[in-house]
Structures are given as structure tokens and as C-alpha cells.
mmCIF file of C-alpha atoms in Angstrom:
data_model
loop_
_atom_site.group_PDB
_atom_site.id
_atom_site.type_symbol
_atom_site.label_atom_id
_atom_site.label_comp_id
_atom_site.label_asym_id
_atom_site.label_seq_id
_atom_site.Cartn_x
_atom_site.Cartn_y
_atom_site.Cartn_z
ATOM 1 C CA UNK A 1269 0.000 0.000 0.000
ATOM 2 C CA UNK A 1270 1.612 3.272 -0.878
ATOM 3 C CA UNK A 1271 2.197 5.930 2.077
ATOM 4 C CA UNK A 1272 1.261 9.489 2.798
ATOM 5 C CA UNK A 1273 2.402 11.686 -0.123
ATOM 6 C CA UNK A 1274 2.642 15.526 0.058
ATOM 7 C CA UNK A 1275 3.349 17.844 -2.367
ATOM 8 C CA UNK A 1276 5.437 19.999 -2.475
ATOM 9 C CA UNK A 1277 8.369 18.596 -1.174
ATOM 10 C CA UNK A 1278 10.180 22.105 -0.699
ATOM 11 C CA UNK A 1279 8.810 25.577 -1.332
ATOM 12 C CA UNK A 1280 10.161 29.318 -0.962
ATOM 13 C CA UNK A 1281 7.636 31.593 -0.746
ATOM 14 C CA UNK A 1282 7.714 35.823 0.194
ATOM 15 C CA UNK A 1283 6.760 37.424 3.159
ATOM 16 C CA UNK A 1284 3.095 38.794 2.152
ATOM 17 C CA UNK A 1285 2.053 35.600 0.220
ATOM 18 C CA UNK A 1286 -0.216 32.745 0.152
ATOM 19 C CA UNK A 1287 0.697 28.945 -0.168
ATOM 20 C CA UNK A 1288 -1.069 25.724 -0.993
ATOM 21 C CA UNK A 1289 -0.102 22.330 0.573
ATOM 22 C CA UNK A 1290 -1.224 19.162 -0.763
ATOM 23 C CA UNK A 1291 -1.739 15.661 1.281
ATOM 24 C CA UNK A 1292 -2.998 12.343 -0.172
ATOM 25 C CA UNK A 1293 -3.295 10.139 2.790
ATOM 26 C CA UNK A 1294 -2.903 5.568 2.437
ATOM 27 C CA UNK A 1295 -5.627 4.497 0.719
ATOM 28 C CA UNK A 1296 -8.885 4.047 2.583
ATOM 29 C CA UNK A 1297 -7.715 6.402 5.359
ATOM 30 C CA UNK A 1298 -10.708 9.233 6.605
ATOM 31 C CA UNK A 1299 -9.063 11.009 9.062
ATOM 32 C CA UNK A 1300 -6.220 13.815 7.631
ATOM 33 C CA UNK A 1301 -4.375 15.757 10.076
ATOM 34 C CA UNK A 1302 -1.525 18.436 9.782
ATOM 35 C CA UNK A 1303 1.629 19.085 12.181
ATOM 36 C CA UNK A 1304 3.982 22.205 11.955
ATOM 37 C CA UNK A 1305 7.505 21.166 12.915
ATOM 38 C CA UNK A 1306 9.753 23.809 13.996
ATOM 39 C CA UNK A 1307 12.572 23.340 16.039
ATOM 40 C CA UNK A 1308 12.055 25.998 18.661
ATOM 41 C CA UNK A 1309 8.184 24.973 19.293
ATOM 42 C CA UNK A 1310 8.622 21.006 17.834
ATOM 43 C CA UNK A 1311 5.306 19.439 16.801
ATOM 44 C CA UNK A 1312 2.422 21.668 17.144
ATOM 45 C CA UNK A 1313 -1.197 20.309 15.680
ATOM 46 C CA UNK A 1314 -2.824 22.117 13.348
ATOM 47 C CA UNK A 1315 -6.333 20.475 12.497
ATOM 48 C CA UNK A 1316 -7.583 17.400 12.050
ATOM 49 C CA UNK A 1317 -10.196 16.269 9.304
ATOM 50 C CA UNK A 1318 -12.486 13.268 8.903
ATOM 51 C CA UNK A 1319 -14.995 12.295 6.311
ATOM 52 C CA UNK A 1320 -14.510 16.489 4.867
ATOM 53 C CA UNK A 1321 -15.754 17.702 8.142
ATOM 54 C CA UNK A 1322 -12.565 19.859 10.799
ATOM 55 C CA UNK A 1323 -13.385 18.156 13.891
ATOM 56 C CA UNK A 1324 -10.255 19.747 16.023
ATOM 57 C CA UNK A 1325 -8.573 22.858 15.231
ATOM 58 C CA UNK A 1326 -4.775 23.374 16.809
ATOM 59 C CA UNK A 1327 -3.994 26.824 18.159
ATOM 60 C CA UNK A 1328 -3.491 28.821 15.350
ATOM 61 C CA UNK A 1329 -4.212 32.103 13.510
ATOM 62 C CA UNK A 1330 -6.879 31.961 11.283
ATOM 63 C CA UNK A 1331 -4.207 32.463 8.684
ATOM 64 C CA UNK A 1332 -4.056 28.744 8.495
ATOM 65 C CA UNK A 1333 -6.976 26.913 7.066
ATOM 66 C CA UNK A 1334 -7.383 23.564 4.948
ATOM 67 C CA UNK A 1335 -9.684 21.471 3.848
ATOM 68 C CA UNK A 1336 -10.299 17.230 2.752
ATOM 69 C CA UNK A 1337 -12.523 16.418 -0.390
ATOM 70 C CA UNK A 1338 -14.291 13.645 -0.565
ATOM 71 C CA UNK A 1339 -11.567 11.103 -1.881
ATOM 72 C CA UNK A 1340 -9.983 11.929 1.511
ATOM 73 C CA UNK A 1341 -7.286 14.092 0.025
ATOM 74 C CA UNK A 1342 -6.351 17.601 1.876
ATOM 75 C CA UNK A 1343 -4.951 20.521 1.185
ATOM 76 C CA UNK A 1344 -4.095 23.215 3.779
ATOM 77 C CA UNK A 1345 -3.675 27.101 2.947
ATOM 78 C CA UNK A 1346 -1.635 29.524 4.996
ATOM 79 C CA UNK A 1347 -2.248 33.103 3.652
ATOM 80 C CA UNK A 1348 -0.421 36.056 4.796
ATOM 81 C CA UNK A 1349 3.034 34.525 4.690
ATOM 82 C CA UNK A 1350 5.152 35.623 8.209
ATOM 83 C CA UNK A 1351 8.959 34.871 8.219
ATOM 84 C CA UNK A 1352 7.842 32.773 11.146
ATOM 85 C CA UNK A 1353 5.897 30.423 9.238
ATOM 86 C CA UNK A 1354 8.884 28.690 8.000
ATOM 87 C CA UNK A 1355 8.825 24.791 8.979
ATOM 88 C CA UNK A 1356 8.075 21.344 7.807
ATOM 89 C CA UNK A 1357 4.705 20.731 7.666
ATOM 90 C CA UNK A 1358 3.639 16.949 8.329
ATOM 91 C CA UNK A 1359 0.673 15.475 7.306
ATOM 92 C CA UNK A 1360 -0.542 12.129 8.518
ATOM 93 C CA UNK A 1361 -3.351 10.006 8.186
ATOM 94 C CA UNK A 1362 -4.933 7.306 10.326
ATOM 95 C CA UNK A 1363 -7.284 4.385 9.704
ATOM 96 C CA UNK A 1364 -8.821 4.733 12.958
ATOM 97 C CA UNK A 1365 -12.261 6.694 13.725
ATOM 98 C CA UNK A 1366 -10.601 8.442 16.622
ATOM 99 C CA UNK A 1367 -7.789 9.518 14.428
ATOM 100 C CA UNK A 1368 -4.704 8.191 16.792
ATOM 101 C CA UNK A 1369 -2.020 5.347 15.479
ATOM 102 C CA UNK A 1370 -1.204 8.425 12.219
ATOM 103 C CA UNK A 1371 0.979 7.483 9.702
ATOM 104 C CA UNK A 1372 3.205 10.344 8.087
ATOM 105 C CA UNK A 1373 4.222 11.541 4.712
ATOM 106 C CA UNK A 1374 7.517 13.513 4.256
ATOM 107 C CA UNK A 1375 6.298 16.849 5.038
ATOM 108 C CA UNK A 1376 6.844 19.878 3.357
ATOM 109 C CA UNK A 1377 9.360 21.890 3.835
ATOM 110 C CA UNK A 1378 7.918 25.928 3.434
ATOM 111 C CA UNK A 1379 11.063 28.720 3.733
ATOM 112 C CA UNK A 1380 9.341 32.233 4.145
ATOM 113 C CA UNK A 1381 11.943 35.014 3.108
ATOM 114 C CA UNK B 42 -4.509 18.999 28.656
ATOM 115 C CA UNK B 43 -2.266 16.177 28.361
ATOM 116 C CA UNK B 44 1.208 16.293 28.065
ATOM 117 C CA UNK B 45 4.052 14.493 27.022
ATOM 118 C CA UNK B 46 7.949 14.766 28.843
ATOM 119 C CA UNK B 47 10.825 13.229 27.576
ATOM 120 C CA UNK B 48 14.135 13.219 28.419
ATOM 121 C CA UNK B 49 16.668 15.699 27.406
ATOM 122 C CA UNK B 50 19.253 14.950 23.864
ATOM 123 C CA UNK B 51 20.998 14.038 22.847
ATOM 124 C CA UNK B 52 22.031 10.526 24.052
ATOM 125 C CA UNK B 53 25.353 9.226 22.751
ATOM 126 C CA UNK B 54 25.853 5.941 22.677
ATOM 127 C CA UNK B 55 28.551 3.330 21.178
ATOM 128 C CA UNK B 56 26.873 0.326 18.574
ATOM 129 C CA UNK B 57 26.068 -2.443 20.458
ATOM 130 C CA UNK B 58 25.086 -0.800 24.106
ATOM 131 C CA UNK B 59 21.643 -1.055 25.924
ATOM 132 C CA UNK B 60 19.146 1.915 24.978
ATOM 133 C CA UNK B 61 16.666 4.107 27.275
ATOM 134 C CA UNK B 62 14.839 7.020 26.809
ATOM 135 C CA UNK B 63 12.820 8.097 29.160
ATOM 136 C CA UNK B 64 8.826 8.913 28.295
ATOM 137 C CA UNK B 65 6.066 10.091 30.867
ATOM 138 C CA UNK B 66 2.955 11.341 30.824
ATOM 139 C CA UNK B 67 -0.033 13.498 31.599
ATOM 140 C CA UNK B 68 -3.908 12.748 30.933
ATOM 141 C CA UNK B 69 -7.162 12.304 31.669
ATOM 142 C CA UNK B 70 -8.336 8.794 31.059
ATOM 143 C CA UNK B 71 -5.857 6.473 29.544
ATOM 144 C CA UNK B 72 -4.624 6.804 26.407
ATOM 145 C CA UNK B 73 -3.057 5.336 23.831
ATOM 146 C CA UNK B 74 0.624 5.640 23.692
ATOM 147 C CA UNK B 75 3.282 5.587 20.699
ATOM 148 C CA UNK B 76 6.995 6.276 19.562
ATOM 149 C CA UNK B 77 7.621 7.712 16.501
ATOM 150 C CA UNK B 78 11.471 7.726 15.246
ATOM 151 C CA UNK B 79 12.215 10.488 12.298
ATOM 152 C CA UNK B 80 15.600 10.141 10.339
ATOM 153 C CA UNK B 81 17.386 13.357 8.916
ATOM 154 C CA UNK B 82 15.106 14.939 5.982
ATOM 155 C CA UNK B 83 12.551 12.837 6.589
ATOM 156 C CA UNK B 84 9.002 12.519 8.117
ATOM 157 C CA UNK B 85 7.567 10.869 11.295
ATOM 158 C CA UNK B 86 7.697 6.738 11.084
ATOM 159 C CA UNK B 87 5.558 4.863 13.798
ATOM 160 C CA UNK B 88 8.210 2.451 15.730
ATOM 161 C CA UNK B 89 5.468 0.648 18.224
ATOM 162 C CA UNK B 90 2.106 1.365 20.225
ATOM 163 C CA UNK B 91 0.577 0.323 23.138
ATOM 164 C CA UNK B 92 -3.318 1.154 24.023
ATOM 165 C CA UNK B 93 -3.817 0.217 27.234
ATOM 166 C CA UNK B 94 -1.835 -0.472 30.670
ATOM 167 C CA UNK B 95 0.541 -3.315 30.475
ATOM 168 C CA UNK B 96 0.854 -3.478 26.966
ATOM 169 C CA UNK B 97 4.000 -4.205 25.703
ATOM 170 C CA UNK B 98 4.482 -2.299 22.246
ATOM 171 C CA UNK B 99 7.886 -4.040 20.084
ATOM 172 C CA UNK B 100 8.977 -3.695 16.496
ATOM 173 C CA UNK B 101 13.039 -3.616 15.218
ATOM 174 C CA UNK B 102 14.072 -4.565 18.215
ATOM 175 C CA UNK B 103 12.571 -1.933 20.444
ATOM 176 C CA UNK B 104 10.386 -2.325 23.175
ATOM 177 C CA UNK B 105 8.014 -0.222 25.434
ATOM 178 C CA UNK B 106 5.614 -0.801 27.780
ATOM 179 C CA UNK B 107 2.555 0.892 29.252
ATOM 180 C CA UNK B 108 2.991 1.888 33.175
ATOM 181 C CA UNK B 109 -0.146 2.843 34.034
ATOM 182 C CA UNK B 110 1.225 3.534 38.061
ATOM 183 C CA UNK B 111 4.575 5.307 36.704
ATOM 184 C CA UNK B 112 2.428 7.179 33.743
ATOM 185 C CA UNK B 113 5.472 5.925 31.473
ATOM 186 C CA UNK B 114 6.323 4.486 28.679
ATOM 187 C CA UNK B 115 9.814 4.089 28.450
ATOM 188 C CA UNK B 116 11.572 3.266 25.210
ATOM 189 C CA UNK B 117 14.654 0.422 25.154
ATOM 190 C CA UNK B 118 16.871 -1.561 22.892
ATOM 191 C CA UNK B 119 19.153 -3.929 23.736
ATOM 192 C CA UNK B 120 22.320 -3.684 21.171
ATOM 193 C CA UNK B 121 21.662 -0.485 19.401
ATOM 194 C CA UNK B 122 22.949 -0.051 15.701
ATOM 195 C CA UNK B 123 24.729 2.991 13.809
ATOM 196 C CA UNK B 124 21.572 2.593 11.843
ATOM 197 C CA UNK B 125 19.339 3.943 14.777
ATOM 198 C CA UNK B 126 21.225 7.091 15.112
ATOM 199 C CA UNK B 127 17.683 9.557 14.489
ATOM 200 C CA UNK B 128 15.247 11.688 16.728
ATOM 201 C CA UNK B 129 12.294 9.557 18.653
ATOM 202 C CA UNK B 130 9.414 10.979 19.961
ATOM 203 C CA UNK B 131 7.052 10.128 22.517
ATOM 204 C CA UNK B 132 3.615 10.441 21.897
ATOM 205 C CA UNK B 133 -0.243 9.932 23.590
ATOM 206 C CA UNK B 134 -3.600 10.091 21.775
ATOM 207 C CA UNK B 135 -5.279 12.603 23.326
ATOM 208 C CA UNK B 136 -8.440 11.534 24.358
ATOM 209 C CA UNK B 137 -11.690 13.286 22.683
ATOM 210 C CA UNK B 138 -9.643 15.431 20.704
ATOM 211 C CA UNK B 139 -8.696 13.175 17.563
ATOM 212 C CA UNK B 140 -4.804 14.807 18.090
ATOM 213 C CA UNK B 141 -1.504 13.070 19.086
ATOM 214 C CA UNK B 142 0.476 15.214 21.657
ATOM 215 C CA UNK B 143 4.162 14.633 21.532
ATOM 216 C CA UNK B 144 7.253 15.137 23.462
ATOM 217 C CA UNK B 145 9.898 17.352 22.698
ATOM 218 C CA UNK B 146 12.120 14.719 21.053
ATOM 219 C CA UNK B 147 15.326 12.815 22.002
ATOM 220 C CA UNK B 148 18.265 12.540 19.208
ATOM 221 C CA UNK B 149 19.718 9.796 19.742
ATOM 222 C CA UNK B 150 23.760 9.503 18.125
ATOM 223 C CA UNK B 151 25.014 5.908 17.596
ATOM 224 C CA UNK B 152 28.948 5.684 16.751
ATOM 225 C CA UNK B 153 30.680 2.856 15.482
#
């Protein structure tokens, strides 16, 4: 079965812009959920998704948003670029209903200059 | 909420010699516990689970088990490998909230 892919793998964005993160999760997977690695704040949660519906949102500006279609893929937005937004952003899907035993993709790695 | 402590990095250690790293916990309820291991440039792997006291979680040689009177979940090998040289995390499902909470991360340096 193949893993968690995300796409990009690497992306430099501006200060001031937007950016679009893609996350196909293993095959028959529901539940999506995003991590922002950093190494001064490690792995914060970001939201969690299941069947399209947000059922847990991390502490985060509302800068950060995302969103899972129907074929369980998700994408996550961060508008607004801040220099402080660079990190690896980890996606991770799980087979269970209460979305714990997640399996990772490779994360993205965003650079804000 | 629930939190996760683990101890400080990094741990050096010489191939062959006995592993620990240190994992407790804080929660309501009883959740279910993990290690995750992540090698340079990569993401987050799961290395072993346990979901409920006494458990005993093992893959590649590593071993953990659920101490529900301790609130740890230690992480050992017995003969470690250059090959294991990467940062593990401890980690707890926390309960209601469809989220893993994780520790801070141990590197852990392996040399020949």
C-alpha cells in the first residue's frame, strides 16, 4: 500500500504571500491531520479532518486553514506569509475513527523570506 | 490537557550498548501511547504502540511498555545499531480530541 504523499516537497515563498499544501493520505484512510515542525516549538497540531468535516482545530491564527474532499485528500492554505511560518509541515493520516495510530508523509518543507 | 515529557538529547551511545529514553505522561483517562522515530530529511515513522496499561508495544528490536502507576512508557533496545542514530518521539492520543500530543524529542547519536 503506498504511504502518505505531500506535495510539495520544498517551497520558498515571500513574506506577504499565500501557499497551498497538498496531502494524499494511504488508501482508505478518513481522518487527515496536519503538524507544523519547527525546532524551537517542535510538533504543534494544526487540524484534524475526517470524512470532509474539521473536527479539532490546533492553536493557530486563522491564517491557516485547509480542507479534505471527498476522496480523503487535503490541502491546507496559509495566507499572509510571516517569516515565522517557516517549517516542515507533516501530514498524517490514520485508519482509525478516533484519528490516533497516524501514519506520516515527508512533510513539506515551506522557507518564508 | 495532556502532556508528554521526555528526556533531554541528545544521548550518545557506542553500537552495540543497551538503549533508554525516558517517556512520561499526563492525561485524563488512559490513552493510547506511541513512539515515533524520524531520520534526517525525513518525516515521522511509527516504531510501536501500546493502548492500554501493560501493553508491551515491540517492532526492530525496540520495546516499550505501558505503566499505568509510573504514567510511562519508556523506550529500550538492547544492542543499538549505527543505523538507529535519528530523533524519537514520545507520543499519547489525546483523548476526545482526535490529536496526538508529543514530546519534545530525544536525538539519539550511535557511533561505530
Amino acid at each position: 500500500k503506498a504511504g502518505v504523499t505531500q506535495t510539495p516537497r520544498y517551497l520558498i515563498k515571500t513574506r506577504g504571500q499565500q501557499v497551498t499544501l497538498s496531502c494524499s493520505p494511504i488508501s482508505g484512510h478518513r481522518s487527515v491531520s496536519w503538524y507544523q515542525q519547527t525546532p524551537g516549538q517542535g510538533l504543534q497540531f494544526l487540524f484534524e479532518y475526517f470524512s470532509e468535516t474539521q473536527r479539532n482545530k490546533g492553536n493557530f491564527p486563522g491564517r491557516f486553514s485547509g480542507r479534505q474532499f471527498s476522496n480523503s485528500r487535503s490541502e491546507m492554505n496559509v495566507s499572509t506569509l510571516e517569516l515565522g511560518d517557516s517549517a516542515l509541515y507533516l501530514c498524517a493520516s490514520s485508519p482509525r475513527t478516533d484519528a490516533y495510530e497516524q501514519y506520516f508523509g515527508p512533510g513539506t518543507r515551506l522557507t518564508v523570506t | 490537557g495532556d502532556s508528554v515529557t521526555q528526556m533531554e538529547g541528545p544521548v550518545t551511545l557506542s553500537e552495540e550498548a543497551f538503549l533508554t529514553i525516558n517517556c512520561t505522561y499526563t492525561a485524563t483517562g488512559y490513552p493510547s501511547l506511541f513512539w515515533y522515530v524520524q531520520y534526517p530529511g525525513e518525516g515521522l515513522q511509527l516504531l510501536l504502540k501500546a493502548t492500554k496499561a501493560d501493553d508491551k508495544g515491540s517492532n526492530k528490536g525496540f520495546e516499550a511498555t505501558y505503566r499505568k502507576e509510573t504514567t510511562s512508557f519508556h523506550l529500550e533496545k538492547g544492542s543499538v545499531q549505527v543505523s538507529d542514530s535519528a530523533v524519537y518521539f514520545c507520543a499519547l492520543g489525546d483523548t476526545g480530541f482526535q490529536k496526538l500530543v508529543f514530546g519534545t524529542g530525544t536525538r539519539l547519536l550511535v557511533s561505530p
